[in-house]
Amino acid sequence: MKIDHIGIATRQLKEATALWHDALGLEVDSSEEVGEQGVRIAMLPIGETHIELLEPLTPDSPIGKFLDKRGPGIHHIAIRVDDILAALRQMKEKGARLIDETPRVGAGGCLVAFIHPSSTNGVLLELVQPQ
Ligand code: CO
């Protein structure tokens, strides 16, 4: 397993990518809209992982609500797994509170599922299985 990406909530993707690009020299690998989650994202590779910048499409989307409540900042950590169904089953067996009982299609066509922060030391956890 490894860290697939670290998700950072931003108000404006354009502003945020300019900073991460100009100040740190990271390139934007891909950028897309995930309509189902009400978010526009940009992936910036860094070493073996990525920074995922998130911008809400609407104020009442999950990222919009997060920004409203807590402002910009780290939103989630994503762990890459080989078998997301097995990982979800194991986490459930160990008492973790799942947000997604079944995986859905996320950025880059990956299968993703979120684990509630109340089970993971206050950090929203995303499991990612590349397609
Ligand atoms: Co993510």
PDB file of N, CA and C in Angstrom, residues 5-110:
ATOM      1  N   HIS A   5      -2.829   9.864  -2.678  1.00  0.00           N
ATOM      2  CA  HIS A   5      -2.805  11.328  -2.741  1.00  0.00           C
ATOM      3  C   HIS A   5      -3.263  11.938  -1.419  1.00  0.00           C
ATOM      4  N   ILE A   6      -2.968  13.213  -1.292  1.00  0.00           N
ATOM      5  CA  ILE A   6      -3.454  13.996  -0.156  1.00  0.00           C
ATOM      6  C   ILE A   6      -4.380  15.059  -0.722  1.00  0.00           C
ATOM      7  N   GLY A   7      -5.631  15.053  -0.257  1.00  0.00           N
ATOM      8  CA  GLY A   7      -6.647  15.974  -0.785  1.00  0.00           C
ATOM      9  C   GLY A   7      -6.666  17.270   0.008  1.00  0.00           C
ATOM     10  N   ILE A   8      -6.591  18.387  -0.705  1.00  0.00           N
ATOM     11  CA  ILE A   8      -6.583  19.703  -0.067  1.00  0.00           C
ATOM     12  C   ILE A   8      -7.744  20.526  -0.601  1.00  0.00           C
ATOM     13  N   ALA A   9      -8.583  20.997   0.305  1.00  0.00           N
ATOM     14  CA  ALA A   9      -9.735  21.816  -0.087  1.00  0.00           C
ATOM     15  C   ALA A   9      -9.273  23.242  -0.354  1.00  0.00           C
ATOM     16  N   THR A  10      -9.653  23.765  -1.511  1.00  0.00           N
ATOM     17  CA  THR A  10      -9.302  25.143  -1.876  1.00  0.00           C
ATOM     18  C   THR A  10     -10.559  25.854  -2.343  1.00  0.00           C
ATOM     19  N   ARG A  11     -10.552  27.173  -2.231  1.00  0.00           N
ATOM     20  CA  ARG A  11     -11.704  27.916  -2.737  1.00  0.00           C
ATOM     21  C   ARG A  11     -11.628  28.062  -4.246  1.00  0.00           C
ATOM     22  N   GLN A  12     -10.397  28.221  -4.750  1.00  0.00           N
ATOM     23  CA  GLN A  12     -10.208  28.447  -6.190  1.00  0.00           C
ATOM     24  C   GLN A  12      -9.042  27.626  -6.693  1.00  0.00           C
ATOM     25  N   LEU A  13      -9.339  26.700  -7.573  1.00  0.00           N
ATOM     26  CA  LEU A  13      -8.322  25.811  -8.119  1.00  0.00           C
ATOM     27  C   LEU A  13      -7.232  26.596  -8.848  1.00  0.00           C
ATOM     28  N   LYS A  14      -7.655  27.582  -9.589  1.00  0.00           N
ATOM     29  CA  LYS A  14      -6.727  28.351 -10.411  1.00  0.00           C
ATOM     30  C   LYS A  14      -5.674  29.023  -9.529  1.00  0.00           C
ATOM     31  N   GLU A  15      -6.150  29.651  -8.469  1.00  0.00           N
ATOM     32  CA  GLU A  15      -5.263  30.330  -7.528  1.00  0.00           C
ATOM     33  C   GLU A  15      -4.339  29.329  -6.848  1.00  0.00           C
ATOM     34  N   ALA A  16      -4.923  28.213  -6.418  1.00  0.00           N
ATOM     35  CA  ALA A  16      -4.156  27.201  -5.688  1.00  0.00           C
ATOM     36  C   ALA A  16      -3.101  26.544  -6.571  1.00  0.00           C
ATOM     37  N   THR A  17      -3.466  26.201  -7.809  1.00  0.00           N
ATOM     38  CA  THR A  17      -2.479  25.547  -8.684  1.00  0.00           C
ATOM     39  C   THR A  17      -1.365  26.531  -9.028  1.00  0.00           C
ATOM     40  N   ALA A  18      -1.692  27.783  -9.168  1.00  0.00           N
ATOM     41  CA  ALA A  18      -0.657  28.780  -9.447  1.00  0.00           C
ATOM     42  C   ALA A  18       0.379  28.783  -8.320  1.00  0.00           C
ATOM     43  N   LEU A  19      -0.106  28.715  -7.088  1.00  0.00           N
ATOM     44  CA  LEU A  19       0.809  28.709  -5.946  1.00  0.00           C
ATOM     45  C   LEU A  19       1.656  27.440  -5.924  1.00  0.00           C
ATOM     46  N   TRP A  20       0.999  26.286  -6.015  1.00  0.00           N
ATOM     47  CA  TRP A  20       1.731  25.013  -5.935  1.00  0.00           C
ATOM     48  C   TRP A  20       2.669  24.862  -7.127  1.00  0.00           C
ATOM     49  N   HIS A  21       2.277  25.433  -8.268  1.00  0.00           N
ATOM     50  CA  HIS A  21       3.114  25.353  -9.464  1.00  0.00           C
ATOM     51  C   HIS A  21       4.246  26.391  -9.416  1.00  0.00           C
ATOM     52  N   ASP A  22       3.884  27.633  -9.196  1.00  0.00           N
ATOM     53  CA  ASP A  22       4.887  28.697  -9.251  1.00  0.00           C
ATOM     54  C   ASP A  22       5.851  28.661  -8.079  1.00  0.00           C
ATOM     55  N   ALA A  23       5.304  28.392  -6.883  1.00  0.00           N
ATOM     56  CA  ALA A  23       6.148  28.443  -5.693  1.00  0.00           C
ATOM     57  C   ALA A  23       6.931  27.158  -5.482  1.00  0.00           C
ATOM     58  N   LEU A  24       6.331  26.026  -5.856  1.00  0.00           N
ATOM     59  CA  LEU A  24       6.980  24.736  -5.598  1.00  0.00           C
ATOM     60  C   LEU A  24       7.438  24.034  -6.871  1.00  0.00           C
ATOM     61  N   GLY A  25       6.954  24.486  -7.999  1.00  0.00           N
ATOM     62  CA  GLY A  25       7.374  23.899  -9.263  1.00  0.00           C
ATOM     63  C   GLY A  25       6.701  22.583  -9.605  1.00  0.00           C
ATOM     64  N   LEU A  26       5.591  22.264  -8.932  1.00  0.00           N
ATOM     65  CA  LEU A  26       4.870  21.027  -9.271  1.00  0.00           C
ATOM     66  C   LEU A  26       4.067  21.232 -10.557  1.00  0.00           C
ATOM     67  N   GLU A  27       4.027  20.192 -11.374  1.00  0.00           N
ATOM     68  CA  GLU A  27       3.229  20.249 -12.591  1.00  0.00           C
ATOM     69  C   GLU A  27       1.821  19.723 -12.305  1.00  0.00           C
ATOM     70  N   VAL A  28       0.854  20.220 -13.057  1.00  0.00           N
ATOM     71  CA  VAL A  28      -0.500  19.677 -12.960  1.00  0.00           C
ATOM     72  C   VAL A  28      -0.615  18.533 -13.960  1.00  0.00           C
ATOM     73  N   ASP A  29      -0.797  17.337 -13.403  1.00  0.00           N
ATOM     74  CA  ASP A  29      -0.836  16.116 -14.199  1.00  0.00           C
ATOM     75  C   ASP A  29      -2.173  15.977 -14.922  1.00  0.00           C
ATOM     76  N   SER A  30      -3.241  16.168 -14.185  1.00  0.00           N
ATOM     77  CA  SER A  30      -4.570  16.055 -14.773  1.00  0.00           C
ATOM     78  C   SER A  30      -5.524  16.928 -13.991  1.00  0.00           C
ATOM     79  N   SER A  31      -6.602  17.275 -14.636  1.00  0.00           N
ATOM     80  CA  SER A  31      -7.598  18.132 -14.024  1.00  0.00           C
ATOM     81  C   SER A  31      -8.950  17.683 -14.556  1.00  0.00           C
ATOM     82  N   GLU A  32      -9.915  17.518 -13.685  1.00  0.00           N
ATOM     83  CA  GLU A  32     -11.221  17.043 -14.150  1.00  0.00           C
ATOM     84  C   GLU A  32     -12.324  17.420 -13.171  1.00  0.00           C
ATOM     85  N   GLU A  33     -13.546  17.323 -13.676  1.00  0.00           N
ATOM     86  CA  GLU A  33     -14.711  17.567 -12.844  1.00  0.00           C
ATOM     87  C   GLU A  33     -15.327  16.232 -12.480  1.00  0.00           C
ATOM     88  N   VAL A  34     -15.567  16.018 -11.177  1.00  0.00           N
ATOM     89  CA  VAL A  34     -16.298  14.827 -10.751  1.00  0.00           C
ATOM     90  C   VAL A  34     -17.670  15.333 -10.301  1.00  0.00           C
ATOM     91  N   GLY A  35     -18.596  15.336 -11.253  1.00  0.00           N
ATOM     92  CA  GLY A  35     -19.899  15.947 -11.034  1.00  0.00           C
ATOM     93  C   GLY A  35     -20.662  15.336  -9.873  1.00  0.00           C
ATOM     94  N   GLU A  36     -20.552  14.015  -9.745  1.00  0.00           N
ATOM     95  CA  GLU A  36     -21.288  13.286  -8.709  1.00  0.00           C
ATOM     96  C   GLU A  36     -20.887  13.758  -7.314  1.00  0.00           C
ATOM     97  N   GLN A  37     -19.622  14.166  -7.168  1.00  0.00           N
ATOM     98  CA  GLN A  37     -19.149  14.639  -5.868  1.00  0.00           C
ATOM     99  C   GLN A  37     -19.115  16.170  -5.803  1.00  0.00           C
ATOM    100  N   GLY A  38     -19.577  16.817  -6.868  1.00  0.00           N
ATOM    101  CA  GLY A  38     -19.660  18.274  -6.881  1.00  0.00           C
ATOM    102  C   GLY A  38     -18.322  18.955  -6.732  1.00  0.00           C
ATOM    103  N   VAL A  39     -17.314  18.412  -7.413  1.00  0.00           N
ATOM    104  CA  VAL A  39     -15.970  18.923  -7.193  1.00  0.00           C
ATOM    105  C   VAL A  39     -15.173  18.965  -8.489  1.00  0.00           C
ATOM    106  N   ARG A  40     -14.291  19.947  -8.590  1.00  0.00           N
ATOM    107  CA  ARG A  40     -13.312  20.007  -9.666  1.00  0.00           C
ATOM    108  C   ARG A  40     -11.950  19.767  -9.029  1.00  0.00           C
ATOM    109  N   ILE A  41     -11.157  18.886  -9.632  1.00  0.00           N
ATOM    110  CA  ILE A  41      -9.886  18.538  -9.004  1.00  0.00           C
ATOM    111  C   ILE A  41      -8.707  18.744  -9.950  1.00  0.00           C
ATOM    112  N   ALA A  42      -7.545  18.943  -9.348  1.00  0.00           N
ATOM    113  CA  ALA A  42      -6.285  18.957 -10.095  1.00  0.00           C
ATOM    114  C   ALA A  42      -5.317  18.045  -9.350  1.00  0.00           C
ATOM    115  N   MET A  43      -4.663  17.163 -10.092  1.00  0.00           N
ATOM    116  CA  MET A  43      -3.689  16.233  -9.516  1.00  0.00           C
ATOM    117  C   MET A  43      -2.277  16.711  -9.838  1.00  0.00           C
ATOM    118  N   LEU A  44      -1.467  16.859  -8.792  1.00  0.00           N
ATOM    119  CA  LEU A  44      -0.085  17.292  -8.979  1.00  0.00           C
ATOM    120  C   LEU A  44       0.848  16.220  -8.428  1.00  0.00           C
ATOM    121  N   PRO A  45       1.553  15.498  -9.310  1.00  0.00           N
ATOM    122  CA  PRO A  45       2.453  14.443  -8.844  1.00  0.00           C
ATOM    123  C   PRO A  45       3.572  15.019  -7.989  1.00  0.00           C
ATOM    124  N   ILE A  46       3.885  14.301  -6.914  1.00  0.00           N
ATOM    125  CA  ILE A  46       5.032  14.649  -6.074  1.00  0.00           C
ATOM    126  C   ILE A  46       5.595  13.338  -5.530  1.00  0.00           C
ATOM    127  N   GLY A  47       6.779  12.974  -5.990  1.00  0.00           N
ATOM    128  CA  GLY A  47       7.358  11.686  -5.626  1.00  0.00           C
ATOM    129  C   GLY A  47       6.455  10.558  -6.074  1.00  0.00           C
ATOM    130  N   GLU A  48       6.173   9.626  -5.166  1.00  0.00           N
ATOM    131  CA  GLU A  48       5.327   8.480  -5.511  1.00  0.00           C
ATOM    132  C   GLU A  48       3.849   8.785  -5.306  1.00  0.00           C
ATOM    133  N   THR A  49       3.540  10.014  -4.897  1.00  0.00           N
ATOM    134  CA  THR A  49       2.156  10.321  -4.570  1.00  0.00           C
ATOM    135  C   THR A  49       1.698  11.586  -5.309  1.00  0.00           C
ATOM    136  N   HIS A  50       0.557  12.111  -4.915  1.00  0.00           N
ATOM    137  CA  HIS A  50       0.019  13.302  -5.570  1.00  0.00           C
ATOM    138  C   HIS A  50      -0.582  14.228  -4.517  1.00  0.00           C
ATOM    139  N   ILE A  51      -0.549  15.500  -4.836  1.00  0.00           N
ATOM    140  CA  ILE A  51      -1.396  16.462  -4.132  1.00  0.00           C
ATOM    141  C   ILE A  51      -2.663  16.583  -4.974  1.00  0.00           C
ATOM    142  N   GLU A  52      -3.822  16.419  -4.343  1.00  0.00           N
ATOM    143  CA  GLU A  52      -5.109  16.574  -5.050  1.00  0.00           C
ATOM    144  C   GLU A  52      -5.755  17.862  -4.553  1.00  0.00           C
ATOM    145  N   LEU A  53      -5.804  18.855  -5.418  1.00  0.00           N
ATOM    146  CA  LEU A  53      -6.456  20.109  -5.052  1.00  0.00           C
ATOM    147  C   LEU A  53      -7.923  20.022  -5.431  1.00  0.00           C
ATOM    148  N   LEU A  54      -8.783  20.432  -4.518  1.00  0.00           N
ATOM    149  CA  LEU A  54     -10.236  20.295  -4.697  1.00  0.00           C
ATOM    150  C   LEU A  54     -10.908  21.659  -4.647  1.00  0.00           C
ATOM    151  N   GLU A  55     -11.773  21.889  -5.613  1.00  0.00           N
ATOM    152  CA  GLU A  55     -12.576  23.118  -5.605  1.00  0.00           C
ATOM    153  C   GLU A  55     -14.044  22.742  -5.713  1.00  0.00           C
ATOM    154  N   PRO A  56     -14.899  23.290  -4.860  1.00  0.00           N
ATOM    155  CA  PRO A  56     -16.321  22.913  -4.930  1.00  0.00           C
ATOM    156  C   PRO A  56     -16.989  23.482  -6.177  1.00  0.00           C
ATOM    157  N   LEU A  57     -17.903  22.700  -6.761  1.00  0.00           N
ATOM    158  CA  LEU A  57     -18.687  23.197  -7.887  1.00  0.00           C
ATOM    159  C   LEU A  57     -19.879  24.006  -7.391  1.00  0.00           C
ATOM    160  N   THR A  58     -20.363  23.636  -6.201  1.00  0.00           N
ATOM    161  CA  THR A  58     -21.472  24.366  -5.586  1.00  0.00           C
ATOM    162  C   THR A  58     -21.217  24.480  -4.085  1.00  0.00           C
ATOM    163  N   PRO A  59     -21.798  25.506  -3.433  1.00  0.00           N
ATOM    164  CA  PRO A  59     -21.570  25.696  -1.993  1.00  0.00           C
ATOM    165  C   PRO A  59     -22.098  24.535  -1.147  1.00  0.00           C
ATOM    166  N   ASP A  60     -23.130  23.814  -1.658  1.00  0.00           N
ATOM    167  CA  ASP A  60     -23.715  22.745  -0.836  1.00  0.00           C
ATOM    168  C   ASP A  60     -23.105  21.366  -1.144  1.00  0.00           C
ATOM    169  N   SER A  61     -22.030  21.340  -1.917  1.00  0.00           N
ATOM    170  CA  SER A  61     -21.303  20.085  -2.144  1.00  0.00           C
ATOM    171  C   SER A  61     -20.466  19.769  -0.894  1.00  0.00           C
ATOM    172  N   PRO A  62     -19.988  18.525  -0.753  1.00  0.00           N
ATOM    173  CA  PRO A  62     -19.191  18.194   0.435  1.00  0.00           C
ATOM    174  C   PRO A  62     -17.996  19.125   0.648  1.00  0.00           C
ATOM    175  N   ILE A  63     -17.282  19.461  -0.413  1.00  0.00           N
ATOM    176  CA  ILE A  63     -16.126  20.360  -0.263  1.00  0.00           C
ATOM    177  C   ILE A  63     -16.582  21.787   0.058  1.00  0.00           C
ATOM    178  N   GLY A  64     -17.711  22.199  -0.536  1.00  0.00           N
ATOM    179  CA  GLY A  64     -18.269  23.515  -0.239  1.00  0.00           C
ATOM    180  C   GLY A  64     -18.608  23.646   1.237  1.00  0.00           C
ATOM    181  N   LYS A  65     -19.214  22.598   1.779  1.00  0.00           N
ATOM    182  CA  LYS A  65     -19.591  22.605   3.201  1.00  0.00           C
ATOM    183  C   LYS A  65     -18.353  22.580   4.095  1.00  0.00           C
ATOM    184  N   PHE A  66     -17.349  21.791   3.679  1.00  0.00           N
ATOM    185  CA  PHE A  66     -16.099  21.716   4.436  1.00  0.00           C
ATOM    186  C   PHE A  66     -15.447  23.097   4.521  1.00  0.00           C
ATOM    187  N   LEU A  67     -15.382  23.793   3.378  1.00  0.00           N
ATOM    188  CA  LEU A  67     -14.767  25.121   3.336  1.00  0.00           C
ATOM    189  C   LEU A  67     -15.530  26.100   4.220  1.00  0.00           C
ATOM    190  N   ASP A  68     -16.843  25.977   4.179  1.00  0.00           N
ATOM    191  CA  ASP A  68     -17.700  26.848   4.961  1.00  0.00           C
ATOM    192  C   ASP A  68     -17.415  26.682   6.452  1.00  0.00           C
ATOM    193  N   LYS A  69     -17.236  25.433   6.855  1.00  0.00           N
ATOM    194  CA  LYS A  69     -17.076  25.102   8.268  1.00  0.00           C
ATOM    195  C   LYS A  69     -15.643  25.321   8.762  1.00  0.00           C
ATOM    196  N   ARG A  70     -14.670  24.915   7.928  1.00  0.00           N
ATOM    197  CA  ARG A  70     -13.296  24.883   8.416  1.00  0.00           C
ATOM    198  C   ARG A  70     -12.295  25.671   7.600  1.00  0.00           C
ATOM    199  N   GLY A  71     -12.740  26.182   6.441  1.00  0.00           N
ATOM    200  CA  GLY A  71     -11.814  26.925   5.586  1.00  0.00           C
ATOM    201  C   GLY A  71     -10.919  25.979   4.808  1.00  0.00           C
ATOM    202  N   PRO A  72     -10.042  26.527   3.956  1.00  0.00           N
ATOM    203  CA  PRO A  72      -9.157  25.700   3.147  1.00  0.00           C
ATOM    204  C   PRO A  72      -8.215  24.885   4.039  1.00  0.00           C
ATOM    205  N   GLY A  73      -7.821  23.712   3.554  1.00  0.00           N
ATOM    206  CA  GLY A  73      -6.895  22.884   4.326  1.00  0.00           C
ATOM    207  C   GLY A  73      -6.952  21.438   3.888  1.00  0.00           C
ATOM    208  N   ILE A  74      -6.218  20.606   4.629  1.00  0.00           N
ATOM    209  CA  ILE A  74      -6.211  19.177   4.300  1.00  0.00           C
ATOM    210  C   ILE A  74      -7.593  18.601   4.524  1.00  0.00           C
ATOM    211  N   HIS A  75      -8.121  17.954   3.491  1.00  0.00           N
ATOM    212  CA  HIS A  75      -9.487  17.420   3.542  1.00  0.00           C
ATOM    213  C   HIS A  75      -9.493  15.915   3.749  1.00  0.00           C
ATOM    214  N   HIS A  76      -8.585  15.190   3.074  1.00  0.00           N
ATOM    215  CA  HIS A  76      -8.518  13.745   3.251  1.00  0.00           C
ATOM    216  C   HIS A  76      -7.164  13.201   2.829  1.00  0.00           C
ATOM    217  N   ILE A  77      -6.902  11.972   3.275  1.00  0.00           N
ATOM    218  CA  ILE A  77      -5.721  11.233   2.839  1.00  0.00           C
ATOM    219  C   ILE A  77      -6.224   9.983   2.136  1.00  0.00           C
ATOM    220  N   ALA A  78      -5.657   9.700   0.971  1.00  0.00           N
ATOM    221  CA  ALA A  78      -6.101   8.552   0.178  1.00  0.00           C
ATOM    222  C   ALA A  78      -5.019   7.475   0.149  1.00  0.00           C
ATOM    223  N   ILE A  79      -5.434   6.274   0.475  1.00  0.00           N
ATOM    224  CA  ILE A  79      -4.526   5.125   0.482  1.00  0.00           C
ATOM    225  C   ILE A  79      -4.884   4.217  -0.687  1.00  0.00           C
ATOM    226  N   ARG A  80      -3.857   3.844  -1.444  1.00  0.00           N
ATOM    227  CA  ARG A  80      -4.078   2.948  -2.582  1.00  0.00           C
ATOM    228  C   ARG A  80      -4.099   1.502  -2.112  1.00  0.00           C
ATOM    229  N   VAL A  81      -5.125   0.783  -2.519  1.00  0.00           N
ATOM    230  CA  VAL A  81      -5.236  -0.640  -2.167  1.00  0.00           C
ATOM    231  C   VAL A  81      -5.428  -1.461  -3.450  1.00  0.00           C
ATOM    232  N   ASP A  82      -5.060  -2.733  -3.391  1.00  0.00           N
ATOM    233  CA  ASP A  82      -5.217  -3.617  -4.553  1.00  0.00           C
ATOM    234  C   ASP A  82      -6.657  -4.093  -4.695  1.00  0.00           C
ATOM    235  N   ASP A  83      -7.303  -4.321  -3.534  1.00  0.00           N
ATOM    236  CA  ASP A  83      -8.651  -4.885  -3.526  1.00  0.00           C
ATOM    237  C   ASP A  83      -9.524  -4.068  -2.579  1.00  0.00           C
ATOM    238  N   ILE A  84     -10.261  -3.127  -3.154  1.00  0.00           N
ATOM    239  CA  ILE A  84     -11.013  -2.185  -2.317  1.00  0.00           C
ATOM    240  C   ILE A  84     -12.161  -2.879  -1.579  1.00  0.00           C
ATOM    241  N   LEU A  85     -12.756  -3.910  -2.195  1.00  0.00           N
ATOM    242  CA  LEU A  85     -13.849  -4.627  -1.529  1.00  0.00           C
ATOM    243  C   LEU A  85     -13.335  -5.340  -0.288  1.00  0.00           C
ATOM    244  N   ALA A  86     -12.168  -5.979  -0.413  1.00  0.00           N
ATOM    245  CA  ALA A  86     -11.567  -6.671   0.726  1.00  0.00           C
ATOM    246  C   ALA A  86     -11.182  -5.668   1.808  1.00  0.00           C
ATOM    247  N   ALA A  87     -10.638  -4.517   1.403  1.00  0.00           N
ATOM    248  CA  ALA A  87     -10.225  -3.503   2.380  1.00  0.00           C
ATOM    249  C   ALA A  87     -11.434  -2.961   3.141  1.00  0.00           C
ATOM    250  N   LEU A  88     -12.547  -2.717   2.408  1.00  0.00           N
ATOM    251  CA  LEU A  88     -13.769  -2.213   3.049  1.00  0.00           C
ATOM    252  C   LEU A  88     -14.334  -3.246   4.021  1.00  0.00           C
ATOM    253  N   ARG A  89     -14.325  -4.503   3.581  1.00  0.00           N
ATOM    254  CA  ARG A  89     -14.858  -5.571   4.425  1.00  0.00           C
ATOM    255  C   ARG A  89     -14.053  -5.675   5.715  1.00  0.00           C
ATOM    256  N   GLN A  90     -12.742  -5.603   5.560  1.00  0.00           N
ATOM    257  CA  GLN A  90     -11.867  -5.723   6.733  1.00  0.00           C
ATOM    258  C   GLN A  90     -12.055  -4.547   7.683  1.00  0.00           C
ATOM    259  N   MET A  91     -12.192  -3.331   7.122  1.00  0.00           N
ATOM    260  CA  MET A  91     -12.367  -2.161   7.981  1.00  0.00           C
ATOM    261  C   MET A  91     -13.697  -2.244   8.721  1.00  0.00           C
ATOM    262  N   LYS A  92     -14.719  -2.715   8.023  1.00  0.00           N
ATOM    263  CA  LYS A  92     -16.038  -2.845   8.650  1.00  0.00           C
ATOM    264  C   LYS A  92     -15.992  -3.873   9.777  1.00  0.00           C
ATOM    265  N   GLU A  93     -15.333  -4.985   9.516  1.00  0.00           N
ATOM    266  CA  GLU A  93     -15.191  -6.037  10.533  1.00  0.00           C
ATOM    267  C   GLU A  93     -14.513  -5.517  11.786  1.00  0.00           C
ATOM    268  N   LYS A  94     -13.573  -4.591  11.586  1.00  0.00           N
ATOM    269  CA  LYS A  94     -12.825  -4.033  12.722  1.00  0.00           C
ATOM    270  C   LYS A  94     -13.552  -2.852  13.354  1.00  0.00           C
ATOM    271  N   GLY A  95     -14.774  -2.582  12.862  1.00  0.00           N
ATOM    272  CA  GLY A  95     -15.609  -1.585  13.520  1.00  0.00           C
ATOM    273  C   GLY A  95     -15.532  -0.188  12.943  1.00  0.00           C
ATOM    274  N   ALA A  96     -14.868  -0.019  11.798  1.00  0.00           N
ATOM    275  CA  ALA A  96     -14.777   1.314  11.203  1.00  0.00           C
ATOM    276  C   ALA A  96     -16.133   1.725  10.636  1.00  0.00           C
ATOM    277  N   ARG A  97     -16.426   3.022  10.718  1.00  0.00           N
ATOM    278  CA  ARG A  97     -17.678   3.546  10.166  1.00  0.00           C
ATOM    279  C   ARG A  97     -17.448   3.953   8.718  1.00  0.00           C
ATOM    280  N   LEU A  98     -18.101   3.221   7.811  1.00  0.00           N
ATOM    281  CA  LEU A  98     -17.909   3.486   6.389  1.00  0.00           C
ATOM    282  C   LEU A  98     -18.879   4.557   5.908  1.00  0.00           C
ATOM    283  N   ILE A  99     -18.383   5.494   5.118  1.00  0.00           N
ATOM    284  CA  ILE A  99     -19.276   6.440   4.437  1.00  0.00           C
ATOM    285  C   ILE A  99     -19.837   5.753   3.192  1.00  0.00           C
ATOM    286  N   ASP A 100     -18.963   5.038   2.481  1.00  0.00           N
ATOM    287  CA  ASP A 100     -19.377   4.286   1.297  1.00  0.00           C
ATOM    288  C   ASP A 100     -19.292   2.792   1.590  1.00  0.00           C
ATOM    289  N   GLU A 101     -20.439   2.154   1.650  1.00  0.00           N
ATOM    290  CA  GLU A 101     -20.469   0.701   1.865  1.00  0.00           C
ATOM    291  C   GLU A 101     -19.978  -0.018   0.611  1.00  0.00           C
ATOM    292  N   THR A 102     -20.265   0.595  -0.535  1.00  0.00           N
ATOM    293  CA  THR A 102     -19.774   0.042  -1.798  1.00  0.00           C
ATOM    294  C   THR A 102     -18.991   1.135  -2.525  1.00  0.00           C
ATOM    295  N   PRO A 103     -17.938   0.740  -3.230  1.00  0.00           N
ATOM    296  CA  PRO A 103     -17.096   1.721  -3.913  1.00  0.00           C
ATOM    297  C   PRO A 103     -17.856   2.439  -5.023  1.00  0.00           C
ATOM    298  N   ARG A 104     -17.427   3.645  -5.317  1.00  0.00           N
ATOM    299  CA  ARG A 104     -17.976   4.366  -6.476  1.00  0.00           C
ATOM    300  C   ARG A 104     -16.810   4.800  -7.364  1.00  0.00           C
ATOM    301  N   VAL A 105     -17.138   5.299  -8.536  1.00  0.00           N
ATOM    302  CA  VAL A 105     -16.096   5.715  -9.474  1.00  0.00           C
ATOM    303  C   VAL A 105     -15.697   7.152  -9.164  1.00  0.00           C
ATOM    304  N   GLY A 106     -14.406   7.337  -8.902  1.00  0.00           N
ATOM    305  CA  GLY A 106     -13.902   8.665  -8.566  1.00  0.00           C
ATOM    306  C   GLY A 106     -12.988   9.201  -9.648  1.00  0.00           C
ATOM    307  N   ALA A 107     -12.140  10.138  -9.263  1.00  0.00           N
ATOM    308  CA  ALA A 107     -11.233  10.786 -10.213  1.00  0.00           C
ATOM    309  C   ALA A 107     -10.369   9.750 -10.926  1.00  0.00           C
ATOM    310  N   GLY A 108     -10.139   9.982 -12.195  1.00  0.00           N
ATOM    311  CA  GLY A 108      -9.274   9.112 -12.981  1.00  0.00           C
ATOM    312  C   GLY A 108      -9.863   7.735 -13.227  1.00  0.00           C
ATOM    313  N   GLY A 109     -11.181   7.588 -12.981  1.00  0.00           N
ATOM    314  CA  GLY A 109     -11.844   6.309 -13.202  1.00  0.00           C
ATOM    315  C   GLY A 109     -11.523   5.264 -12.145  1.00  0.00           C
ATOM    316  N   CYS A 110     -10.870   5.682 -11.043  1.00  0.00           N
ATOM    317  CA  CYS A 110     -10.538   4.739  -9.959  1.00  0.00           C
ATOM    318  C   CYS A 110     -11.794   4.395  -9.170  1.00  0.00           C
TER     319      CYS A 110
END
